[in-house]
Structure formats: C-alpha cells, structure tokens
Amino acid sequence: GAVVSQHPSRVICKSGTSVKIECRSLDFQATTMFWYRQFPKQSLMLMATSNEGSKATYEQGVEKDKFLINHASLTLSTLTVTSAHPEDSSFYICSGEGSNQPQHFGDGTRLSIL
Amino acid sequence: QKEVEQNSGPLSVPEGAIASLNCTYSDRVSQSFFWYRQYSGKSPELIMSIYSNGDKEDGRFTAQLNKASQYVSLLIRDSQPSDSATYLCAVQIPSGSARQLTFGSGTQLTVLP
C-alpha cells in the first residue's frame, strides 16, 4: 500500500525556535498533501492543503506566516512552524493523495514547546 | 450542525462480539467515505473506503453506506482486543482541485477480553 514517511517523530524545543517537519510519499506521487493538527482527545483539524508547485491553501484561522508550507516536488512537502510557542504544542500529521489513491497518513510529529 | 458526526463513545464490546460504529454527514454532495483507525499516540490508518450505496466487506470489516439517509457505518465482526482504538469517519467533498477530508470526532472502541 501507499506509504507516507514523516520526520521527525518527536520534537522538544524551547519557545521561539523554528521547527521543520518533512513529509515524503515513498511509493506514489502525491499531487496533493494535507497538513493536520490534532490536540489531545480531539479529531484531526485540517491546517492547509498544498499542491505541488503552487502556494498552499490555508484553513480559516491558520496563520500562513507562522506555518510555512513548501511542496516543491511530488514526493516532498515540508511544514515549518516559525517561532514556536507552547500553544503550538500538538500532534502534527501530514497526508498524501495521488491519482486514484485515498489519503494516506504519515506517522505524525509530536511537537512539544517548552 | 457538525458536518460529520459520530458517537464519541466510549463503546465497549466483549471479545468475539460485533462492534457497530455509526457516522452521519450533512453535505449531500459528499462522494467518498472512509473509516480510519487511530491508536493512541499514532496517526490514522485507513481501514475501509466506500463510494456507493450498499455494503463493502473486507475481512472482519464491513462498511455500509446509505446516501439517502446520509449515513455510513462500520461493523467489526469477531472483535479482538487489538481492535481497541479510536475510529474516525471521514467524508470527502470534491471542491475544485482539492479533495479535502472532513473528519468526525471519532468513536473510542474498547474490546474487552
């Protein structure tokens, strides 16, 4: 089946640090990648949708200057949380979708900002 | 009204029983429906997709879709303790070039040995 690799799996860093999360589709071309955030005991909330080679589309309430998304190729998308603060601590999950492929999720990144 | 609604549970069933998970959605143009399983601290794993009315079976899992009633369900036969997880219902609504998933809040299932 389709595999999406997400790295790193866990980040602990100080407030003010910028954190970069990578999401790779390993065995299919992900024309669209999605970034989600999940707080404890809540469902996944879509943050943004990115298509290869174009600017990401952000959901309402998500700051595009804080959450920088790059989707430079059909197999790689990155999310950079700039100047992270404790309220940004969450579980960040990416997913990739290709032609005739439902969304497959990466393993997630647990971000803890001290 | 939430776009995708699930009973949050928790739902407890004994080992070997049938677990029934339900989901309703509000947007009639929804075309694709998915069930994901999420273990605590892990990301969701796709277990079933269904696109047309009726039943779809895969091993111990059966997805049922009724578009007229805007209802989709998941049955797990011969439930095992390893099935204990949160089950997320997701609905895909085509919108331009993006096919976003909208998730329900999930149903927590516990299978008791």
Short mmCIF file of N, CA and C in Angstrom, two decimals, chain A residues 23 30-37 45-60 62-64 67-73 76-79 93-98 103 105, chain B residues 92-103:
data_model
loop_
_atom_site.label_atom_id
_atom_site.label_comp_id
_atom_site.label_asym_id
_atom_site.label_seq_id
_atom_site.Cartn_x
_atom_site.Cartn_y
_atom_site.Cartn_z
N CYS A 23 7.54 15.59 5.08
CA CYS A 23 6.56 14.57 4.73
C CYS A 23 6.88 14.08 3.33
N ALA A 30 2.46 12.17 -4.73
CA ALA A 30 1.40 12.87 -4.01
C ALA A 30 1.16 14.23 -4.65
N THR A 31 0.17 14.29 -5.51
CA THR A 31 -0.14 15.57 -6.15
C THR A 31 -0.66 16.58 -5.14
N THR A 32 -1.27 16.07 -4.10
CA THR A 32 -1.78 16.94 -3.04
C THR A 32 -1.33 16.41 -1.69
N MET A 33 -0.87 17.31 -0.85
CA MET A 33 -0.53 16.92 0.52
C MET A 33 -1.32 17.80 1.48
N PHE A 34 -1.70 17.21 2.57
CA PHE A 34 -2.51 17.89 3.57
C PHE A 34 -1.75 17.90 4.89
N TRP A 35 -1.90 18.97 5.62
CA TRP A 35 -1.31 19.07 6.96
C TRP A 35 -2.42 19.24 7.98
N TYR A 36 -2.37 18.39 9.00
CA TYR A 36 -3.38 18.40 10.05
C TYR A 36 -2.71 18.65 11.40
N ARG A 37 -3.52 19.07 12.33
CA ARG A 37 -3.08 19.22 13.71
C ARG A 37 -4.13 18.55 14.58
N MET A 45 -7.72 18.30 12.67
CA MET A 45 -8.17 19.56 12.10
C MET A 45 -7.25 19.92 10.94
N LEU A 46 -7.82 20.09 9.78
CA LEU A 46 -7.03 20.44 8.61
C LEU A 46 -6.45 21.84 8.77
N MET A 47 -5.16 21.94 8.55
CA MET A 47 -4.50 23.25 8.61
C MET A 47 -4.37 23.86 7.22
N ALA A 48 -3.92 23.03 6.27
CA ALA A 48 -3.65 23.56 4.94
C ALA A 48 -3.57 22.43 3.93
N THR A 49 -3.80 22.81 2.70
CA THR A 49 -3.72 21.89 1.57
C THR A 49 -2.67 22.43 0.62
N SER A 50 -1.77 21.57 0.18
CA SER A 50 -0.75 22.04 -0.75
C SER A 50 -0.70 21.15 -1.98
N ASN A 51 -0.62 21.81 -3.11
CA ASN A 51 -0.42 21.12 -4.38
C ASN A 51 0.98 21.41 -4.88
N GLU A 52 1.58 20.41 -5.47
CA GLU A 52 2.96 20.52 -5.92
C GLU A 52 3.15 21.72 -6.83
N GLY A 53 4.11 22.54 -6.47
CA GLY A 53 4.47 23.69 -7.29
C GLY A 53 3.63 24.92 -7.13
N SER A 54 2.67 24.88 -6.22
CA SER A 54 1.84 26.07 -6.02
C SER A 54 1.75 26.41 -4.53
N LYS A 55 1.23 27.58 -4.25
CA LYS A 55 1.11 28.01 -2.86
C LYS A 55 0.06 27.19 -2.13
N ALA A 56 0.29 26.99 -0.84
CA ALA A 56 -0.66 26.24 -0.05
C ALA A 56 -1.92 27.04 0.22
N THR A 57 -3.01 26.34 0.39
CA THR A 57 -4.29 26.95 0.78
C THR A 57 -4.52 26.67 2.25
N TYR A 58 -4.63 27.73 3.02
CA TYR A 58 -4.74 27.59 4.47
C TYR A 58 -6.21 27.66 4.91
N GLU A 59 -6.52 26.89 5.93
CA GLU A 59 -7.86 26.94 6.51
C GLU A 59 -8.01 28.21 7.34
N GLN A 60 -9.25 28.58 7.54
CA GLN A 60 -9.53 29.79 8.30
C GLN A 60 -8.96 29.67 9.70
N VAL A 62 -5.76 29.71 10.47
CA VAL A 62 -4.38 29.22 10.46
C VAL A 62 -3.49 30.29 9.83
N GLU A 63 -2.48 30.73 10.59
CA GLU A 63 -1.62 31.81 10.12
C GLU A 63 -0.59 31.30 9.12
N LYS A 64 -0.69 31.79 7.90
CA LYS A 64 0.22 31.29 6.87
C LYS A 64 1.66 31.74 7.10
N PHE A 67 2.95 29.16 9.88
CA PHE A 67 3.06 27.77 9.42
C PHE A 67 3.39 27.79 7.92
N LEU A 68 4.67 27.72 7.64
CA LEU A 68 5.13 27.82 6.26
C LEU A 68 5.14 26.44 5.61
N ILE A 69 4.49 26.35 4.49
CA ILE A 69 4.40 25.07 3.79
C ILE A 69 5.05 25.18 2.43
N ASN A 70 5.89 24.19 2.13
CA ASN A 70 6.54 24.10 0.84
C ASN A 70 6.26 22.73 0.24
N HIS A 71 5.86 22.71 -1.01
CA HIS A 71 5.58 21.43 -1.69
C HIS A 71 6.29 21.48 -3.03
N ALA A 72 7.60 21.32 -2.96
CA ALA A 72 8.45 21.57 -4.12
C ALA A 72 8.45 20.42 -5.12
N SER A 73 8.10 19.22 -4.67
CA SER A 73 8.10 18.09 -5.59
C SER A 73 6.90 17.21 -5.30
N LEU A 76 7.59 15.37 -1.80
CA LEU A 76 8.06 16.02 -0.57
C LEU A 76 7.29 17.29 -0.29
N SER A 77 6.80 17.39 0.94
CA SER A 77 6.21 18.63 1.43
C SER A 77 6.80 18.89 2.81
N THR A 78 7.02 20.15 3.13
CA THR A 78 7.54 20.49 4.45
C THR A 78 6.64 21.52 5.12
N LEU A 79 6.56 21.40 6.44
CA LEU A 79 5.85 22.37 7.27
C LEU A 79 6.85 22.94 8.25
N ILE A 93 0.22 16.01 11.68
CA ILE A 93 0.17 14.84 10.81
C ILE A 93 0.01 15.30 9.36
N CYS A 94 0.80 14.71 8.48
CA CYS A 94 0.64 15.01 7.06
C CYS A 94 -0.02 13.82 6.38
N SER A 95 -0.60 14.09 5.24
CA SER A 95 -1.12 13.01 4.42
C SER A 95 -0.87 13.34 2.97
N GLY A 96 -0.76 12.30 2.17
CA GLY A 96 -0.55 12.49 0.74
C GLY A 96 -1.65 11.80 -0.03
N GLU A 97 -2.02 12.43 -1.13
CA GLU A 97 -3.04 11.86 -2.00
C GLU A 97 -2.54 11.94 -3.44
N GLY A 98 -2.62 10.80 -4.13
CA GLY A 98 -2.25 10.78 -5.54
C GLY A 98 -3.46 10.42 -6.37
N GLN A 103 -6.30 9.30 0.79
CA GLN A 103 -5.27 9.90 1.63
C GLN A 103 -4.63 8.84 2.54
N PHE A 105 -1.70 8.61 5.62
CA PHE A 105 -1.09 9.49 6.60
C PHE A 105 0.33 9.08 6.95
N GLN B 92 -15.33 12.89 2.08
CA GLN B 92 -14.62 13.71 1.10
C GLN B 92 -15.63 14.41 0.20
N ILE B 93 -15.48 15.73 0.12
CA ILE B 93 -16.37 16.53 -0.71
C ILE B 93 -15.53 17.17 -1.79
N PRO B 94 -15.78 16.86 -3.02
CA PRO B 94 -14.99 17.47 -4.08
C PRO B 94 -15.22 18.97 -4.13
N SER B 95 -14.14 19.72 -4.15
CA SER B 95 -14.25 21.18 -4.19
C SER B 95 -13.10 21.71 -5.02
N GLY B 96 -13.41 22.00 -6.27
CA GLY B 96 -12.35 22.47 -7.15
C GLY B 96 -11.31 21.39 -7.34
N SER B 97 -10.06 21.78 -7.18
CA SER B 97 -8.99 20.82 -7.38
C SER B 97 -8.60 20.12 -6.09
N ALA B 98 -9.16 20.56 -4.97
CA ALA B 98 -8.80 19.97 -3.68
C ALA B 98 -9.88 19.00 -3.25
N ARG B 99 -9.49 17.86 -2.75
CA ARG B 99 -10.45 16.88 -2.26
C ARG B 99 -10.18 16.67 -0.78
N GLN B 100 -10.68 17.58 -0.01
CA GLN B 100 -10.37 17.56 1.42
C GLN B 100 -11.22 16.54 2.14
N LEU B 101 -10.66 16.00 3.20
CA LEU B 101 -11.40 15.12 4.08
C LEU B 101 -11.90 15.92 5.27
N THR B 102 -13.14 15.66 5.63
CA THR B 102 -13.67 16.21 6.87
C THR B 102 -13.87 15.04 7.83
N PHE B 103 -13.29 15.15 9.01
CA PHE B 103 -13.32 14.05 9.97
C PHE B 103 -14.39 14.27 11.03
#
